[in-house]
């Protein structure tokens, strides 16, 4: 994490605690590996999002453009794990602003706040579509809060996210 402003964004949305609680709740032994892409797309639709499945890299993608910022939320569902990635880019300069895999963001927060924890917060696991729906619901709320926090910044402040 490159700046205190980035840390402040994640603190304002209580990112670390929310993701840690989700991870703890969904460490399931029986994992659902044979999901159907259409059913996952339907879950996103139920939650109010239009997601695309990117076949080449096997992940689901939501992309939104608000003002001059492109936001994205990606979900990779391998072996019943949910790898979650969100981010924001400056469209004018075509530059990444902030974001990354949820586990990586959590680890960076631990380092900056001197939280001693071995390893990474493990990705949430799902054993059925109901679990996946609940995981997506929580993480999409996190994504909405992320967008709101980034958009609160003035254009001048957005430039300093990279510093």
Backbone as ProteinMPNN parsed JSONL, in Angstrom:
{"seq_chain_A": "XXXXXXXXXXXXXXXXXXXXXXXXXXXXXXXXXXXXXXXXXXXXXXXXXXXXXXXXXXXXXXXXXXXXXXXXXXXXXXXXXXXXXXXXXXXXXXXXXXXXXXXXXXXXXXXXXXXXXXXXXXXXXXXXXXXXXXXXXXXXXXXXXXXXXXXXXXXXXXXXXXX", "coords_chain_A": {"N_chain_A": [[0.867, -1.161, 0.0], [0.704, 2.093, -0.938], [0.3, 4.611, 0.249], [-0.711, 6.705, 3.034], [-3.219, 7.725, 2.593], [-4.467, 5.737, 1.116], [-4.606, 3.706, 3.047], [-6.322, 4.986, 4.828], [-8.706, 5.053, 3.35], [-9.365, 2.3, 3.319], [-9.611, 1.895, 6.071], [-11.783, 3.582, 6.675], [-13.872, 2.18, 5.564], [-13.878, -0.063, 7.046], [-12.582, -2.313, 6.092], [-10.675, -4.417, 6.68], [-11.584, -5.794, 9.047], [-14.127, -6.627, 8.216], [-13.573, -8.322, 6.04], [-11.984, -10.238, 7.294], [-13.822, -11.373, 9.14], [-15.67, -12.495, 7.33], [-14.026, -14.374, 6.061], [-13.421, -16.073, 8.224], [-15.957, -17.098, 8.773], [-16.537, -18.582, 6.495], [-14.86, -20.965, 6.072], [-14.965, -23.681, 4.846], [-15.136, -27.251, 4.788], [-16.265, -29.067, 2.89], [-16.274, -28.426, -0.4], [-17.628, -26.649, -3.182], [-17.081, -27.411, -6.289], [-17.965, -27.756, -8.873], [-19.521, -25.68, -10.165], [-21.893, -23.872, -12.21], [-21.278, -21.545, -14.726], [-23.348, -19.899, -15.714], [-25.151, -19.928, -13.609], [-23.753, -18.584, -11.637], [-23.55, -16.06, -12.806], [-26.256, -15.462, -12.715], [-26.584, -15.204, -9.939], [-25.145, -12.856, -9.474], [-26.798, -11.125, -10.924], [-29.139, -11.267, -9.397], [-28.236, -9.887, -7.224], [-28.084, -7.415, -8.252], [-26.162, -6.724, -10.175], [-24.335, -6.607, -13.251], [-22.491, -8.998, -14.453], [-19.699, -10.363, -16.212], [-18.489, -13.395, -17.58], [-15.189, -14.229, -17.97], [-13.817, -16.21, -20.076], [-11.241, -17.029, -20.965], [-9.407, -16.532, -18.816], [-10.876, -17.538, -16.791], [-12.647, -16.109, -14.84], [-14.966, -13.928, -13.109], [-16.287, -10.779, -13.93], [-16.924, -7.447, -13.034], [-17.368, -4.25, -14.188], [-17.227, -0.777, -13.907], [-17.763, 2.61, -14.824], [-17.32, 5.646, -13.41], [-17.534, 9.037, -13.218], [-14.287, 10.052, -13.83], [-13.18, 7.654, -13.263], [-12.434, 4.239, -13.39], [-13.877, 1.464, -12.051], [-13.443, -1.834, -10.771], [-14.441, -5.211, -10.109], [-13.471, -8.363, -9.489], [-13.942, -11.879, -9.547], [-12.662, -14.963, -8.847], [-13.295, -18.342, -8.988], [-12.043, -20.93, -8.029], [-11.812, -24.328, -7.204], [-13.74, -24.171, -5.174], [-12.945, -21.981, -3.743], [-13.023, -18.443, -3.163], [-11.489, -16.093, -4.783], [-11.002, -12.753, -4.486], [-10.975, -9.604, -6.018], [-10.554, -6.142, -6.202], [-10.572, -2.832, -7.584], [-9.424, 0.451, -8.659], [-9.014, 2.738, -11.335], [-7.51, 5.559, -12.925], [-9.047, 6.933, -15.589], [-8.396, 8.944, -17.424], [-5.6, 9.168, -17.372], [-4.974, 6.591, -17.641], [-4.04, 5.037, -15.469], [-3.39, 2.907, -12.735], [-4.955, 3.241, -9.595], [-5.635, 2.293, -6.902], [-6.143, -0.745, -4.985], [-6.576, -4.328, -5.357], [-6.011, -7.888, -4.789], [-8.153, -9.116, -2.23], [-6.944, -10.513, -0.08], [-4.296, -9.67, -0.257], [-4.524, -6.88, 0.115], [-5.404, -6.938, 2.756], [-3.136, -8.023, 4.044], [-1.283, -5.967, 3.604], [-2.459, -3.951, 5.117], [-2.178, -5.093, 7.668], [0.618, -4.99, 7.914], [1.142, -2.195, 7.805], [-0.233, -1.377, 10.093], [1.017, -2.707, 12.072], [0.046, -5.247, 12.837], [0.348, -8.369, 14.099], [0.332, -11.232, 12.427], [0.398, -14.423, 11.152], [0.899, -15.46, 7.828], [-1.673, -15.136, 5.29], [-5.007, -13.724, 5.334], [-7.319, -16.158, 4.808], [-8.97, -17.08, 1.771], [-12.537, -16.877, 1.401], [-14.574, -19.824, 1.386], [-16.868, -21.851, -0.477], [-19.685, -24.058, -0.35], [-21.965, -24.443, -1.694], [-24.482, -22.868, -3.798], [-25.883, -21.091, -2.189], [-24.098, -20.38, -0.135], [-22.176, -19.107, -1.733], [-23.705, -16.987, -2.734], [-24.128, -15.495, -0.358], [-21.476, -14.817, 0.291], [-20.8, -13.263, -1.956], [-22.672, -11.225, -1.618], [-21.816, -9.905, 0.74], [-19.194, -9.145, -0.026], [-19.696, -7.541, -2.234], [-20.968, -5.422, -1.02], [-18.783, -4.402, 0.339], [-17.282, -3.628, -1.885], [-18.987, -1.598, -2.901], [-18.751, 0.276, -0.829], [-16.051, 0.829, -1.099], [-15.999, 2.102, -3.631], [-17.518, 4.368, -2.99], [-15.873, 5.613, -1.048], [-13.568, 6.221, -2.573], [-14.669, 7.951, -4.465], [-15.346, 10.076, -2.834], [-13.096, 11.565, -2.582], [-11.436, 14.479, -3.748], [-10.529, 15.459, -7.129], [-7.897, 16.265, -7.048], [-6.932, 14.987, -4.756], [-7.205, 12.316, -5.532], [-5.135, 12.016, -7.336], [-2.989, 11.856, -5.605], [-3.188, 9.367, -4.496], [-1.545, 7.497, -5.605], [0.979, 8.102, -4.715]], "CA_chain_A": [[0.0, 0.0, 0.0], [1.669, 3.151, -1.163], [0.112, 5.87, 0.959], [-1.618, 6.764, 4.18], [-4.567, 7.969, 2.052], [-5.028, 4.428, 0.774], [-4.943, 3.056, 4.313], [-7.492, 5.681, 5.368], [-9.871, 4.573, 2.599], [-9.704, 0.962, 3.816], [-10.076, 2.031, 7.457], [-13.118, 4.192, 6.665], [-14.873, 1.179, 5.189], [-13.685, -1.209, 7.936], [-12.284, -3.407, 5.167], [-9.944, -5.534, 7.283], [-12.443, -6.571, 9.954], [-15.219, -7.241, 7.451], [-13.046, -9.441, 5.258], [-11.545, -11.265, 8.246], [-15.03, -12.068, 9.629], [-16.188, -13.304, 6.223], [-13.11, -15.499, 5.898], [-13.611, -16.994, 9.354], [-17.27, -17.735, 8.656], [-16.61, -19.465, 5.328], [-13.748, -21.899, 5.905], [-15.733, -24.92, 4.785], [-14.428, -28.454, 4.339], [-16.871, -29.532, 1.636], [-16.271, -27.305, -1.342], [-18.44, -26.778, -4.388], [-16.146, -27.157, -7.38], [-18.597, -27.896, -10.191], [-20.562, -24.675, -10.355], [-22.164, -23.502, -13.602], [-21.045, -20.11, -14.921], [-24.636, -19.198, -15.86], [-25.755, -19.79, -12.28], [-23.012, -17.53, -10.934], [-24.016, -14.814, -13.436], [-27.607, -15.237, -12.172], [-26.418, -14.704, -8.57], [-24.786, -11.438, -9.609], [-28.002, -10.401, -11.357], [-30.007, -11.179, -8.212], [-27.657, -8.873, -6.345], [-28.169, -6.127, -8.934], [-24.952, -6.45, -10.955], [-24.153, -7.261, -14.543], [-21.141, -9.56, -14.483], [-19.329, -11.148, -17.391], [-17.516, -14.452, -17.337], [-14.049, -14.151, -18.882], [-13.494, -17.624, -20.255], [-9.798, -17.239, -21.127], [-8.761, -16.585, -17.504], [-11.852, -18.144, -15.891], [-13.082, -15.301, -13.709], [-16.147, -13.099, -13.331], [-15.838, -9.388, -13.935], [-17.835, -6.304, -13.032], [-16.607, -3.041, -14.481], [-18.082, 0.41, -13.899], [-17.068, 3.882, -15.024], [-17.99, 6.734, -12.706], [-16.699, 10.216, -13.406], [-13.11, 9.645, -14.613], [-12.586, 6.497, -12.59], [-12.946, 2.913, -13.74], [-13.863, 0.542, -10.917], [-13.662, -3.221, -11.163], [-14.573, -6.24, -9.081], [-13.264, -9.658, -10.138], [-14.097, -13.048, -8.686], [-12.174, -16.226, -9.397], [-13.901, -19.387, -8.152], [-11.376, -22.212, -8.256], [-11.824, -25.33, -6.135], [-14.604, -23.733, -4.088], [-12.386, -20.767, -3.13], [-13.405, -17.196, -3.821], [-10.441, -15.076, -4.818], [-11.716, -11.497, -4.725], [-10.081, -8.513, -6.402], [-11.245, -4.906, -6.582], [-9.626, -1.761, -7.824], [-9.841, 1.68, -9.324], [-8.018, 3.315, -12.241], [-7.769, 6.873, -13.511], [-9.257, 6.684, -17.026], [-7.713, 9.959, -18.222], [-4.171, 8.854, -17.438], [-4.847, 5.147, -17.764], [-3.159, 4.627, -14.378], [-3.956, 2.219, -11.579], [-4.968, 4.075, -8.395], [-5.501, 1.442, -5.724], [-6.917, -1.977, -4.989], [-5.826, -5.574, -5.447], [-6.693, -9.022, -4.159], [-8.551, -8.834, -0.849], [-5.945, -11.068, 0.846], [-3.105, -8.815, -0.332], [-4.88, -5.616, 0.779], [-5.434, -7.24, 4.195], [-1.756, -8.184, 4.506], [-0.672, -4.632, 3.626], [-3.023, -3.257, 6.279], [-1.508, -5.675, 8.838], [1.989, -4.475, 7.97], [1.101, -0.763, 8.144], [-0.771, -1.179, 11.44], [1.782, -3.582, 12.965], [-0.76, -6.366, 13.316], [1.157, -9.571, 13.918], [-0.48, -12.366, 12.012], [1.155, -15.242, 10.216], [0.195, -15.793, 6.596], [-2.717, -14.251, 4.778], [-6.388, -14.094, 5.632], [-7.664, -17.133, 3.764], [-10.143, -16.734, 0.967], [-13.761, -17.58, 1.786], [-14.874, -21.024, 0.602], [-18.308, -22.091, -0.574], [-20.044, -25.459, -0.583], [-23.186, -24.449, -2.505], [-24.811, -21.539, -4.332], [-26.335, -20.226, -1.097], [-22.872, -19.829, 0.46], [-21.586, -18.179, -2.696], [-24.563, -15.799, -2.739], [-23.84, -14.715, 0.856], [-20.117, -14.275, 0.143], [-20.878, -12.173, -2.937], [-23.453, -10.124, -1.037], [-20.94, -9.171, 1.668], [-18.06, -8.529, -0.723], [-20.19, -6.463, -3.092], [-21.164, -4.268, -0.125], [-17.437, -3.852, 0.526], [-16.967, -2.961, -3.157], [-19.765, -0.35, -2.948], [-18.117, 1.204, 0.111], [-14.779, 1.195, -1.737], [-16.307, 3.109, -4.654], [-17.973, 5.582, -2.299], [-14.711, 6.259, -0.422], [-12.712, 6.779, -3.627], [-15.379, 9.077, -5.076], [-15.375, 11.188, -1.883], [-11.883, 12.351, -2.749], [-11.423, 15.432, -4.86], [-9.632, 15.001, -8.202], [-6.527, 16.526, -6.594], [-6.572, 13.927, -3.808], [-7.098, 11.055, -6.269], [-3.785, 11.986, -7.911], [-2.025, 11.514, -4.57], [-3.342, 7.978, -4.061], [-0.429, 6.722, -6.147], [2.251, 8.491, -4.09]], "C_chain_A": [[0.911, 1.22, 0.0], [1.462, 4.394, -0.322], [-0.83, 5.725, 2.146], [-3.053, 7.009, 3.717], [-5.242, 6.651, 1.694], [-5.46, 3.707, 2.04], [-6.212, 3.676, 4.899], [-8.772, 5.232, 4.659], [-10.319, 3.222, 3.144], [-10.188, 1.003, 5.267], [-11.495, 2.588, 7.507], [-14.208, 3.179, 6.341], [-14.761, -0.091, 6.032], [-13.378, -2.478, 7.133], [-11.715, -4.626, 5.886], [-10.856, -6.406, 8.143], [-13.558, -7.289, 9.207], [-14.72, -8.456, 6.676], [-12.589, -10.579, 6.177], [-12.74, -12.064, 8.778], [-15.614, -12.983, 8.556], [-15.332, -14.551, 6.031], [-13.314, -16.541, 7.003], [-14.924, -17.761, 9.237], [-17.3, -18.788, 7.555], [-15.303, -20.216, 5.079], [-14.343, -23.307, 5.938], [-14.896, -26.079, 4.247], [-14.951, -28.939, 2.99], [-17.0, -28.354, 0.693], [-17.012, -27.659, -2.613], [-17.572, -26.404, -5.585], [-16.816, -27.132, -8.742], [-19.772, -26.947, -10.372], [-20.75, -24.421, -11.857], [-22.022, -21.986, -13.73], [-22.347, -19.324, -15.016], [-25.295, -18.972, -14.506], [-25.056, -18.704, -11.462], [-23.425, -16.164, -11.486], [-25.406, -14.459, -12.884], [-27.541, -14.715, -10.731], [-26.068, -13.216, -8.596], [-26.01, -10.61, -9.993], [-28.975, -10.225, -10.198], [-29.548, -10.082, -7.269], [-27.596, -7.494, -7.011], [-26.972, -5.748, -9.786], [-24.96, -7.206, -12.272], [-22.695, -7.717, -14.603], [-20.943, -10.32, -15.787], [-18.373, -12.24, -16.946], [-16.433, -14.329, -18.398], [-13.48, -15.563, -18.987], [-11.985, -17.882, -20.272], [-9.086, -17.404, -19.777], [-9.675, -17.124, -16.41], [-12.118, -17.315, -14.629], [-14.302, -14.477, -14.117], [-15.755, -11.647, -13.097], [-17.025, -8.428, -13.916], [-16.948, -5.095, -13.283], [-17.578, -1.872, -14.562], [-17.227, 1.652, -14.084], [-17.909, 4.978, -14.389], [-17.034, 7.919, -12.7], [-15.504, 9.788, -14.257], [-12.429, 8.42, -14.018], [-13.265, 5.218, -13.058], [-12.766, 2.029, -12.508], [-14.066, -0.872, -11.439], [-13.722, -4.117, -9.934], [-14.489, -7.573, -9.809], [-13.398, -10.771, -9.105], [-13.614, -14.279, -9.43], [-12.634, -17.327, -8.443], [-13.264, -20.744, -8.431], [-11.449, -23.08, -7.005], [-12.674, -24.915, -4.933], [-14.065, -22.552, -3.305], [-12.916, -19.549, -3.864], [-12.244, -16.217, -3.708], [-11.11, -13.79, -5.291], [-10.716, -10.38, -4.982], [-10.935, -7.294, -6.733], [-10.197, -3.828, -6.797], [-10.252, -0.583, -8.517], [-8.682, 2.204, -10.152], [-8.474, 4.686, -12.7], [-7.875, 6.676, -15.019], [-8.535, 7.709, -17.895], [-6.251, 9.603, -18.436], [-3.907, 7.373, -17.656], [-3.86, 4.597, -16.727], [-3.961, 3.955, -13.271], [-3.876, 3.15, -10.372], [-4.753, 3.253, -7.129], [-6.392, 0.226, -5.855], [-6.0, -3.178, -5.024], [-6.637, -6.719, -4.874], [-6.998, -8.703, -2.69], [-7.502, -9.333, 0.15], [-4.697, -10.187, 0.887], [-3.36, -7.466, 0.354], [-4.851, -5.821, 2.295], [-4.029, -7.348, 4.763], [-1.06, -6.826, 4.581], [-1.181, -3.815, 4.812], [-2.356, -3.775, 7.552], [-0.111, -5.094, 9.004], [1.987, -3.015, 8.418], [0.63, -0.507, 9.571], [-0.066, -2.052, 12.481], [0.93, -4.657, 13.621], [0.054, -7.626, 13.046], [0.251, -10.756, 13.639], [0.324, -13.134, 10.978], [0.31, -15.552, 8.991], [-0.836, -14.75, 6.216], [-4.068, -14.662, 5.34], [-6.821, -14.991, 4.482], [-8.931, -16.73, 3.035], [-11.36, -17.513, 1.463], [-14.014, -18.762, 0.843], [-16.381, -21.249, 0.6], [-18.574, -23.551, -0.895], [-21.319, -25.588, -1.407], [-23.457, -23.024, -2.993], [-25.27, -20.57, -3.243], [-25.14, -19.583, -0.397], [-22.271, -18.774, -0.462], [-22.388, -16.88, -2.748], [-24.235, -14.902, -1.541], [-22.451, -14.087, 0.796], [-20.132, -13.092, -0.821], [-21.62, -10.967, -2.365], [-22.568, -9.265, -0.13], [-19.834, -8.448, 0.904], [-18.502, -7.436, -1.687], [-20.567, -5.228, -2.263], [-19.813, -3.595, 0.146], [-17.028, -3.063, -0.718], [-17.718, -1.635, -3.281], [-19.165, 0.7, -2.016], [-16.781, 1.703, -0.436], [-15.017, 2.297, -2.77], [-16.686, 4.437, -3.997], [-16.784, 6.336, -1.691], [-13.793, 6.894, -1.467], [-13.372, 8.016, -4.227], [-15.497, 10.284, -4.143], [-14.181, 12.12, -2.076], [-12.039, 13.336, -3.895], [-10.468, 14.903, -5.928], [-8.175, 15.224, -7.816], [-6.058, 15.406, -5.654], [-6.4, 12.585, -4.508], [-5.7, 10.913, -6.852], [-2.76, 11.524, -6.884], [-2.193, 10.098, -4.02], [-2.147, 7.145, -4.495], [0.882, 6.996, -5.428], [2.523, 7.658, -2.861]], "O_chain_A": [[1.788, 1.348, 0.854], [2.397, 5.184, -0.19], [-1.615, 4.783, 2.25], [-3.999, 6.559, 4.363], [-6.435, 6.466, 1.935], [-6.56, 3.157, 2.099], [-7.075, 2.962, 5.41], [-9.806, 5.053, 5.302], [-11.504, 3.015, 3.403], [-11.071, 0.236, 5.649], [-12.319, 2.12, 8.294], [-15.342, 3.314, 6.8], [-15.453, -1.076, 5.776], [-13.853, -3.567, 7.458], [-12.215, -5.739, 5.72], [-10.888, -7.626, 7.976], [-13.894, -8.429, 9.529], [-15.374, -9.499, 6.661], [-12.792, -11.751, 5.862], [-12.679, -13.291, 8.857], [-16.006, -14.114, 8.843], [-15.855, -15.652, 5.859], [-13.37, -17.741, 6.735], [-14.987, -18.944, 9.57], [-18.015, -19.783, 7.672], [-14.714, -20.111, 4.003], [-14.231, -24.022, 6.934], [-14.057, -25.9, 3.364], [-14.177, -29.188, 2.065], [-17.741, -27.406, 0.955], [-17.021, -28.807, -3.057], [-17.355, -25.224, -5.86], [-16.28, -26.539, -9.678], [-20.882, -27.371, -10.694], [-19.87, -24.722, -12.664], [-22.583, -21.236, -12.931], [-22.454, -18.223, -14.476], [-25.927, -17.938, -14.284], [-25.697, -17.993, -10.688], [-23.626, -15.22, -10.723], [-25.692, -13.291, -12.62], [-28.352, -13.875, -10.342], [-26.623, -12.421, -7.837], [-26.23, -9.526, -9.452], [-29.567, -9.157, -10.036], [-30.355, -9.433, -6.604], [-27.12, -6.528, -6.414], [-26.781, -4.571, -10.092], [-25.519, -8.297, -12.384], [-21.787, -6.906, -14.784], [-21.887, -10.845, -16.377], [-17.553, -12.039, -16.05], [-16.729, -14.324, -19.593], [-12.763, -16.035, -18.104], [-11.509, -18.841, -19.664], [-8.262, -18.303, -19.613], [-9.294, -17.163, -15.24], [-11.853, -17.754, -13.51], [-14.623, -14.347, -15.298], [-14.99, -11.332, -12.185], [-17.986, -8.576, -14.67], [-15.9, -4.942, -12.657], [-18.622, -1.964, -15.207], [-16.112, 1.738, -13.569], [-19.055, 5.208, -14.775], [-15.894, 7.824, -12.246], [-15.703, 9.205, -15.324], [-11.243, 8.184, -14.248], [-14.491, 5.124, -13.116], [-11.66, 1.868, -11.993], [-14.771, -1.085, -12.425], [-13.146, -3.827, -8.885], [-15.334, -7.88, -10.649], [-13.014, -10.617, -7.946], [-14.103, -14.594, -10.514], [-12.394, -17.255, -7.238], [-13.905, -21.616, -9.019], [-11.181, -22.62, -5.895], [-12.356, -25.271, -3.798], [-14.66, -22.155, -2.303], [-13.223, -19.619, -5.054], [-12.044, -15.592, -2.667], [-11.71, -13.749, -6.366], [-9.735, -10.229, -4.255], [-11.923, -7.401, -7.459], [-9.088, -3.898, -6.268], [-11.42, -0.597, -8.906], [-7.523, 2.13, -9.743], [-9.669, 4.943, -12.845], [-6.897, 6.292, -15.661], [-8.101, 7.377, -18.998], [-5.727, 9.722, -19.544], [-2.763, 6.953, -17.832], [-2.971, 3.809, -17.05], [-5.061, 4.384, -12.924], [-2.844, 3.782, -10.146], [-3.806, 3.487, -6.378], [-7.274, 0.166, -6.712], [-4.803, -3.073, -4.757], [-7.802, -6.55, -4.516], [-6.184, -8.09, -2.0], [-7.204, -8.642, 1.125], [-4.113, -9.985, 1.952], [-2.506, -6.972, 1.09], [-4.335, -4.978, 3.029], [-3.754, -6.827, 5.844], [-0.32, -6.566, 5.531], [-0.42, -3.074, 5.434], [-2.002, -2.983, 8.426], [0.293, -4.745, 10.113], [2.746, -2.639, 9.311], [1.046, 0.47, 10.194], [-0.499, -2.128, 13.63], [1.074, -4.941, 14.81], [0.406, -7.913, 11.902], [-0.493, -11.214, 14.506], [0.865, -12.55, 10.039], [-0.872, -15.873, 9.115], [-0.862, -13.641, 6.748], [-4.255, -15.8, 5.769], [-6.699, -14.618, 3.315], [-9.837, -16.123, 3.606], [-11.24, -18.661, 1.891], [-13.703, -18.699, -0.346], [-17.079, -20.887, 1.547], [-17.808, -24.2, -1.608], [-21.716, -26.692, -1.78], [-22.738, -22.091, -2.636], [-25.066, -19.362, -3.362], [-25.158, -18.389, -0.099], [-21.905, -17.684, -0.022], [-21.81, -15.795, -2.8], [-24.084, -13.689, -1.694], [-22.273, -12.941, 1.21], [-19.548, -12.046, -0.538], [-21.234, -9.823, -2.605], [-22.577, -8.038, -0.23], [-19.566, -7.273, 1.157], [-17.748, -6.494, -1.932], [-20.489, -4.106, -2.763], [-19.719, -2.368, 0.177], [-16.492, -1.96, -0.612], [-17.138, -0.644, -3.724], [-19.081, 1.875, -2.372], [-16.427, 2.868, -0.254], [-14.314, 3.307, -2.778], [-16.221, 5.499, -4.411], [-16.7, 7.559, -1.808], [-13.293, 7.999, -1.255], [-12.702, 9.019, -4.47], [-15.723, 11.4, -4.61], [-14.251, 13.311, -1.771], [-12.702, 13.046, -4.891], [-9.683, 13.994, -5.659], [-7.306, 14.45, -8.217], [-4.922, 14.941, -5.752], [-5.538, 11.795, -4.121], [-5.138, 9.817, -6.863], [-1.775, 10.875, -7.237], [-1.416, 9.675, -3.163], [-1.78, 6.187, -3.816], [1.811, 6.195, -5.524], [3.548, 7.844, -2.205]]}, "name": "protein", "num_of_chains": 1, "seq": "XXXXXXXXXXXXXXXXXXXXXXXXXXXXXXXXXXXXXXXXXXXXXXXXXXXXXXXXXXXXXXXXXXXXXXXXXXXXXXXXXXXXXXXXXXXXXXXXXXXXXXXXXXXXXXXXXXXXXXXXXXXXXXXXXXXXXXXXXXXXXXXXXXXXXXXXXXXXXXXXXXX"}
